[in-house]
Amino acid sequence: MGELARYRLFLSFLAVPVVVIVLIVVLLVNAFGGDDNETPPTEQQTAVAQVEPTLAISVVTVAPAQTSPPADASATVTPTVTPLAIATNTPVPPPVEPTPTIGAAATPASAPRGTAQEYEVQPNDTLSEIADSFGLTSAELAEANEIENPDEIQVGDILIIPATASGDERTPAATPTPTPTPISATVDPEEGLNVREEPTTDSDVLEVLLGGAEILLTGTRQTIDDIEWVELVDGGWVQSQYLTIEGE
């Protein structure tokens, strides 16, 4: 058999299965094809959102699709429009701060105290006499100067005189100067006794009194470093321990 005859025979065998497959497809389509009464699709359901001039947005509610086709194919679905109001940009006033509660009235400041005065202790001064002259008690003056023993003040000490309750300075009361009554005394040491310019052992020696000499004292006394000094009428100071004082 020639080559041409073999080729034709091969095409004949190949065409048979193709024809069979086509016939089977046609039969299946006819048996299970679509329904001729199928209703054509309705118009596309649309929803249009309308914007109101009053800044309100319309919300479109679309009715659910029917499970069965409508009787009238030309019928359309009417959307239900529910307006939804949107609040305008109304300015919100700032929050009002609470008014603070007024408490008890503040305690007024105390009146300013006046400037304290200074007083220099003079010969024959005592703490009680100084306090009396300024209208104070001995305790007040001692407390203001932190003095524990009133007898320890010495000539030349500076005492602080506190101001009055109203802040005014204190004016010392004028006291008459008493005329001292001379007191007689006799020098005990045979070798004599030094007369000092001030009631201290470091001051200058004015003169030396002879033992047994009679002298006159003013009555003024000062105790310095546990040594008692007495003042002479003629001036100067001597230690009382070396004298025999009349009346003592």
mmCIF file of C-alpha atoms in Angstrom:
data_model
loop_
_atom_site.group_PDB
_atom_site.id
_atom_site.type_symbol
_atom_site.label_atom_id
_atom_site.label_comp_id
_atom_site.label_asym_id
_atom_site.label_seq_id
_atom_site.Cartn_x
_atom_site.Cartn_y
_atom_site.Cartn_z
ATOM 1 C CA MET A 1 0.000 0.000 0.000
ATOM 2 C CA GLY A 2 1.353 3.355 -0.856
ATOM 3 C CA GLU A 3 2.158 6.188 1.583
ATOM 4 C CA LEU A 4 -0.773 8.267 0.402
ATOM 5 C CA ALA A 5 -3.236 5.487 1.047
ATOM 6 C CA ARG A 6 -1.868 4.976 4.560
ATOM 7 C CA TYR A 7 -2.255 8.668 5.379
ATOM 8 C CA ARG A 8 -5.891 8.719 4.226
ATOM 9 C CA LEU A 9 -6.681 5.634 6.258
ATOM 10 C CA PHE A 10 -5.140 7.344 9.397
ATOM 11 C CA LEU A 11 -7.314 10.464 8.926
ATOM 12 C CA SER A 12 -10.418 8.293 8.587
ATOM 13 C CA PHE A 13 -9.742 6.578 11.935
ATOM 14 C CA LEU A 14 -8.996 9.957 13.607
ATOM 15 C CA ALA A 15 -12.244 11.580 12.409
ATOM 16 C CA VAL A 16 -14.495 8.930 13.929
ATOM 17 C CA PRO A 17 -13.717 9.714 17.597
ATOM 18 C CA VAL A 18 -14.087 13.477 16.985
ATOM 19 C CA VAL A 19 -17.547 13.019 15.505
ATOM 20 C CA VAL A 20 -18.585 10.835 18.441
ATOM 21 C CA ILE A 21 -17.454 13.453 20.970
ATOM 22 C CA VAL A 22 -19.376 16.212 19.184
ATOM 23 C CA LEU A 23 -22.562 14.141 19.201
ATOM 24 C CA ILE A 24 -22.242 13.452 22.925
ATOM 25 C CA VAL A 25 -21.829 17.189 23.671
ATOM 26 C CA VAL A 26 -24.927 18.069 21.652
ATOM 27 C CA LEU A 27 -27.000 15.461 23.484
ATOM 28 C CA LEU A 28 -25.882 16.765 26.883
ATOM 29 C CA VAL A 29 -26.716 20.341 25.967
ATOM 30 C CA ASN A 30 -30.208 19.386 24.832
ATOM 31 C CA ALA A 31 -30.821 17.329 27.952
ATOM 32 C CA PHE A 32 -29.589 19.827 30.551
ATOM 33 C CA GLY A 33 -29.905 23.171 28.770
ATOM 34 C CA GLY A 34 -31.249 26.490 30.363
ATOM 35 C CA ASP A 35 -34.960 27.294 30.883
ATOM 36 C CA ASP A 36 -36.529 29.029 27.918
ATOM 37 C CA ASN A 37 -38.900 30.869 30.296
ATOM 38 C CA GLU A 38 -36.024 32.560 32.137
ATOM 39 C CA THR A 39 -36.875 36.136 32.785
ATOM 40 C CA PRO A 40 -34.343 38.603 31.427
ATOM 41 C CA PRO A 41 -32.482 40.570 34.080
ATOM 42 C CA THR A 42 -34.208 43.631 35.428
ATOM 43 C CA GLU A 43 -32.756 47.073 35.288
ATOM 44 C CA GLN A 44 -29.820 47.625 37.530
ATOM 45 C CA GLN A 45 -30.886 48.845 40.931
ATOM 46 C CA THR A 46 -29.174 52.057 41.768
ATOM 47 C CA ALA A 47 -29.159 54.295 44.763
ATOM 48 C CA VAL A 48 -28.505 57.979 44.523
ATOM 49 C CA ALA A 49 -27.269 59.867 47.590
ATOM 50 C CA GLN A 50 -28.633 63.361 47.718
ATOM 51 C CA VAL A 51 -26.921 66.132 49.629
ATOM 52 C CA GLU A 52 -29.324 68.561 51.248
ATOM 53 C CA PRO A 53 -28.335 72.244 51.378
ATOM 54 C CA THR A 54 -28.749 72.030 55.171
ATOM 55 C CA LEU A 55 -25.609 69.918 55.455
ATOM 56 C CA ALA A 56 -27.730 66.737 55.786
ATOM 57 C CA ILE A 57 -26.711 63.527 54.028
ATOM 58 C CA SER A 58 -29.432 61.291 52.635
ATOM 59 C CA VAL A 59 -28.978 57.640 53.386
ATOM 60 C CA VAL A 60 -30.392 55.386 50.719
ATOM 61 C CA THR A 61 -31.978 52.178 51.920
ATOM 62 C CA VAL A 62 -32.341 49.631 49.128
ATOM 63 C CA ALA A 63 -35.056 47.021 49.466
ATOM 64 C CA PRO A 64 -33.751 43.461 49.345
ATOM 65 C CA ALA A 65 -34.020 41.657 46.024
ATOM 66 C CA GLN A 66 -37.081 39.479 45.541
ATOM 67 C CA THR A 67 -36.562 35.750 45.484
ATOM 68 C CA SER A 68 -39.033 35.378 42.611
ATOM 69 C CA PRO A 69 -39.102 37.518 39.460
ATOM 70 C CA PRO A 70 -41.676 40.345 39.514
ATOM 71 C CA ALA A 71 -44.835 39.934 37.534
ATOM 72 C CA ASP A 72 -44.123 43.038 35.565
ATOM 73 C CA ALA A 73 -40.621 42.994 34.149
ATOM 74 C CA SER A 74 -40.714 46.743 33.658
ATOM 75 C CA ALA A 75 -41.293 47.421 37.412
ATOM 76 C CA THR A 76 -38.457 49.239 39.178
ATOM 77 C CA VAL A 77 -37.392 49.251 42.820
ATOM 78 C CA THR A 78 -38.108 52.540 44.586
ATOM 79 C CA PRO A 79 -35.323 53.344 47.069
ATOM 80 C CA THR A 80 -36.274 54.485 50.548
ATOM 81 C CA VAL A 81 -34.426 57.673 51.495
ATOM 82 C CA THR A 82 -33.815 58.298 55.211
ATOM 83 C CA PRO A 83 -32.275 61.720 55.912
ATOM 84 C CA LEU A 84 -29.408 61.672 58.364
ATOM 85 C CA ALA A 85 -28.704 65.038 59.942
ATOM 86 C CA ILE A 86 -25.132 66.062 60.619
ATOM 87 C CA ALA A 87 -24.408 68.609 63.282
ATOM 88 C CA THR A 88 -22.960 71.853 61.996
ATOM 89 C CA ASN A 89 -19.682 73.228 63.283
ATOM 90 C CA THR A 90 -21.182 75.243 66.121
ATOM 91 C CA PRO A 91 -18.397 76.767 68.264
ATOM 92 C CA VAL A 92 -18.225 75.152 71.690
ATOM 93 C CA PRO A 93 -17.726 77.645 74.541
ATOM 94 C CA PRO A 94 -14.631 77.026 76.675
ATOM 95 C CA PRO A 95 -15.233 75.277 80.000
ATOM 96 C CA VAL A 96 -15.912 77.572 82.888
ATOM 97 C CA GLU A 97 -13.257 77.314 85.545
ATOM 98 C CA PRO A 98 -14.646 76.808 89.047
ATOM 99 C CA THR A 99 -14.544 79.791 91.314
ATOM 100 C CA PRO A 100 -11.958 79.191 94.051
ATOM 101 C CA THR A 101 -13.402 78.796 97.487
ATOM 102 C CA ILE A 102 -12.602 81.719 99.672
ATOM 103 C CA GLY A 103 -11.023 80.365 102.825
ATOM 104 C CA ALA A 104 -10.423 81.994 106.102
ATOM 105 C CA ALA A 105 -9.063 85.504 106.002
ATOM 106 C CA ALA A 106 -5.315 85.695 106.008
ATOM 107 C CA THR A 107 -3.780 86.538 109.336
ATOM 108 C CA PRO A 108 -2.489 90.097 109.179
ATOM 109 C CA ALA A 109 1.232 90.472 109.508
ATOM 110 C CA SER A 110 2.406 91.609 112.870
ATOM 111 C CA ALA A 111 3.463 95.193 113.196
ATOM 112 C CA PRO A 112 7.138 95.748 112.477
ATOM 113 C CA ARG A 113 9.235 95.972 115.547
ATOM 114 C CA GLY A 114 11.183 99.118 116.163
ATOM 115 C CA THR A 115 14.936 99.239 116.149
ATOM 116 C CA ALA A 116 16.400 98.190 119.481
ATOM 117 C CA GLN A 117 18.562 100.648 121.310
ATOM 118 C CA GLU A 118 21.996 100.141 122.775
ATOM 119 C CA TYR A 119 23.103 101.290 126.185
ATOM 120 C CA GLU A 120 26.642 101.331 127.536
ATOM 121 C CA VAL A 121 26.940 100.379 131.173
ATOM 122 C CA GLN A 122 28.274 103.251 133.253
ATOM 123 C CA PRO A 123 29.969 103.184 136.672
ATOM 124 C CA ASN A 124 27.568 102.500 139.528
ATOM 125 C CA ASP A 125 24.954 101.107 137.107
ATOM 126 C CA THR A 126 22.990 98.047 138.099
ATOM 127 C CA LEU A 127 20.756 95.921 135.904
ATOM 128 C CA SER A 128 17.648 96.811 137.865
ATOM 129 C CA GLU A 129 18.370 100.556 137.709
ATOM 130 C CA ILE A 130 18.963 100.413 133.957
ATOM 131 C CA ALA A 131 15.750 98.424 133.456
ATOM 132 C CA ASP A 132 13.749 100.879 135.560
ATOM 133 C CA SER A 133 15.068 103.866 133.652
ATOM 134 C CA PHE A 134 13.797 102.390 130.386
ATOM 135 C CA GLY A 135 10.477 101.153 131.742
ATOM 136 C CA LEU A 136 11.493 97.481 131.808
ATOM 137 C CA THR A 137 11.767 94.860 134.466
ATOM 138 C CA SER A 138 15.082 93.289 135.357
ATOM 139 C CA ALA A 139 13.849 89.959 133.940
ATOM 140 C CA GLU A 140 12.903 91.536 130.582
ATOM 141 C CA LEU A 141 16.256 93.284 130.242
ATOM 142 C CA ALA A 142 18.166 90.154 131.284
ATOM 143 C CA GLU A 143 16.210 88.024 128.795
ATOM 144 C CA ALA A 144 16.827 90.485 125.961
ATOM 145 C CA ASN A 145 20.570 90.299 126.610
ATOM 146 C CA GLU A 146 20.738 86.621 127.662
ATOM 147 C CA ILE A 147 22.098 87.540 131.074
ATOM 148 C CA GLU A 148 21.855 84.783 133.659
ATOM 149 C CA ASN A 149 23.426 86.638 136.586
ATOM 150 C CA PRO A 150 22.385 90.318 136.898
ATOM 151 C CA ASP A 151 25.487 91.050 139.020
ATOM 152 C CA GLU A 152 27.833 90.174 136.160
ATOM 153 C CA ILE A 153 27.379 93.365 134.144
ATOM 154 C CA GLN A 154 30.508 95.489 133.886
ATOM 155 C CA VAL A 155 31.331 99.059 132.983
ATOM 156 C CA GLY A 156 31.514 99.402 129.212
ATOM 157 C CA ASP A 157 29.172 96.500 128.450
ATOM 158 C CA ILE A 158 26.655 97.192 125.690
ATOM 159 C CA LEU A 159 23.106 96.241 126.583
ATOM 160 C CA ILE A 160 20.271 95.876 124.087
ATOM 161 C CA ILE A 161 17.169 97.843 125.053
ATOM 162 C CA PRO A 162 14.173 96.271 123.259
ATOM 163 C CA ALA A 163 11.579 98.515 121.654
ATOM 164 C CA THR A 164 8.089 98.965 123.058
ATOM 165 C CA ALA A 165 5.142 96.815 121.936
ATOM 166 C CA SER A 166 4.108 99.579 119.506
ATOM 167 C CA GLY A 167 7.587 99.652 117.953
ATOM 168 C CA ASP A 168 8.689 102.932 119.537
ATOM 169 C CA GLU A 169 12.102 103.433 121.087
ATOM 170 C CA ARG A 170 12.308 103.683 124.828
ATOM 171 C CA THR A 171 13.375 106.958 126.393
ATOM 172 C CA PRO A 172 15.321 106.608 129.626
ATOM 173 C CA ALA A 173 13.703 108.376 132.533
ATOM 174 C CA ALA A 174 15.649 111.337 133.890
ATOM 175 C CA THR A 175 16.985 110.596 137.343
ATOM 176 C CA PRO A 176 18.551 113.184 139.588
ATOM 177 C CA THR A 177 22.218 112.698 140.230
ATOM 178 C CA PRO A 178 22.615 112.011 143.915
ATOM 179 C CA THR A 179 25.396 113.735 145.801
ATOM 180 C CA PRO A 180 27.556 110.954 147.198
ATOM 181 C CA THR A 181 28.197 110.941 150.905
ATOM 182 C CA PRO A 182 31.904 110.412 151.526
ATOM 183 C CA ILE A 183 32.762 107.252 153.385
ATOM 184 C CA SER A 184 35.901 107.061 155.529
ATOM 185 C CA ALA A 185 38.346 104.182 155.090
ATOM 186 C CA THR A 186 41.848 103.220 156.222
ATOM 187 C CA VAL A 187 44.577 101.583 154.113
ATOM 188 C CA ASP A 188 45.501 98.251 155.664
ATOM 189 C CA PRO A 189 48.732 97.101 153.943
ATOM 190 C CA GLU A 190 51.851 98.588 155.480
ATOM 191 C CA GLU A 191 53.580 98.629 152.111
ATOM 192 C CA GLY A 192 50.831 100.876 150.750
ATOM 193 C CA LEU A 193 48.063 100.569 148.120
ATOM 194 C CA ASN A 194 47.998 101.490 144.444
ATOM 195 C CA VAL A 195 45.314 103.850 143.185
ATOM 196 C CA ARG A 196 44.276 102.858 139.650
ATOM 197 C CA GLU A 197 42.795 105.099 136.970
ATOM 198 C CA GLU A 198 40.129 102.479 136.128
ATOM 199 C CA PRO A 199 38.780 99.577 138.201
ATOM 200 C CA THR A 200 41.129 97.079 136.551
ATOM 201 C CA THR A 201 44.582 95.807 137.433
ATOM 202 C CA ASP A 202 45.800 96.733 133.946
ATOM 203 C CA SER A 203 45.005 100.449 134.173
ATOM 204 C CA ASP A 204 47.571 103.143 135.032
ATOM 205 C CA VAL A 205 48.619 103.764 138.670
ATOM 206 C CA LEU A 206 47.763 107.313 139.691
ATOM 207 C CA GLU A 207 49.453 107.223 143.138
ATOM 208 C CA VAL A 208 50.442 104.918 145.984
ATOM 209 C CA LEU A 209 48.670 105.346 149.322
ATOM 210 C CA LEU A 210 50.723 104.770 152.465
ATOM 211 C CA GLY A 211 49.772 102.110 154.952
ATOM 212 C CA GLY A 212 47.357 103.430 157.606
ATOM 213 C CA ALA A 213 46.390 106.446 155.460
ATOM 214 C CA GLU A 214 42.848 107.825 155.878
ATOM 215 C CA ILE A 215 40.920 108.200 152.629
ATOM 216 C CA LEU A 216 37.404 109.137 151.581
ATOM 217 C CA LEU A 217 35.285 106.954 149.318
ATOM 218 C CA THR A 218 32.352 107.988 147.107
ATOM 219 C CA GLY A 219 30.416 104.810 147.824
ATOM 220 C CA THR A 220 30.599 103.685 144.207
ATOM 221 C CA ARG A 221 31.598 100.063 143.812
ATOM 222 C CA GLN A 222 32.385 97.814 140.814
ATOM 223 C CA THR A 223 33.044 94.075 140.787
ATOM 224 C CA ILE A 224 35.288 93.011 137.926
ATOM 225 C CA ASP A 225 36.846 89.562 137.651
ATOM 226 C CA ASP A 226 35.672 88.772 141.200
ATOM 227 C CA ILE A 227 37.544 91.827 142.528
ATOM 228 C CA GLU A 228 35.543 94.600 144.171
ATOM 229 C CA TRP A 229 36.758 98.115 143.509
ATOM 230 C CA VAL A 230 35.751 101.305 145.319
ATOM 231 C CA GLU A 231 36.015 104.838 143.995
ATOM 232 C CA LEU A 232 37.939 107.569 145.846
ATOM 233 C CA VAL A 233 36.487 111.035 146.262
ATOM 234 C CA ASP A 234 39.758 112.459 144.914
ATOM 235 C CA GLY A 235 39.534 110.188 141.863
ATOM 236 C CA GLY A 236 40.828 106.766 141.107
ATOM 237 C CA TRP A 237 39.951 103.225 142.219
ATOM 238 C CA VAL A 238 41.339 100.904 144.882
ATOM 239 C CA GLN A 239 40.541 97.341 145.890
ATOM 240 C CA SER A 240 38.162 97.210 148.835
ATOM 241 C CA GLN A 241 39.805 94.089 150.253
ATOM 242 C CA TYR A 242 42.806 96.157 151.323
ATOM 243 C CA LEU A 243 40.732 98.747 153.190
ATOM 244 C CA THR A 244 38.989 98.998 156.499
ATOM 245 C CA ILE A 245 35.781 100.804 155.581
ATOM 246 C CA GLU A 246 33.861 102.664 158.243
ATOM 247 C CA GLY A 247 30.568 101.033 159.074
ATOM 248 C CA GLU A 248 31.527 97.626 157.688
#
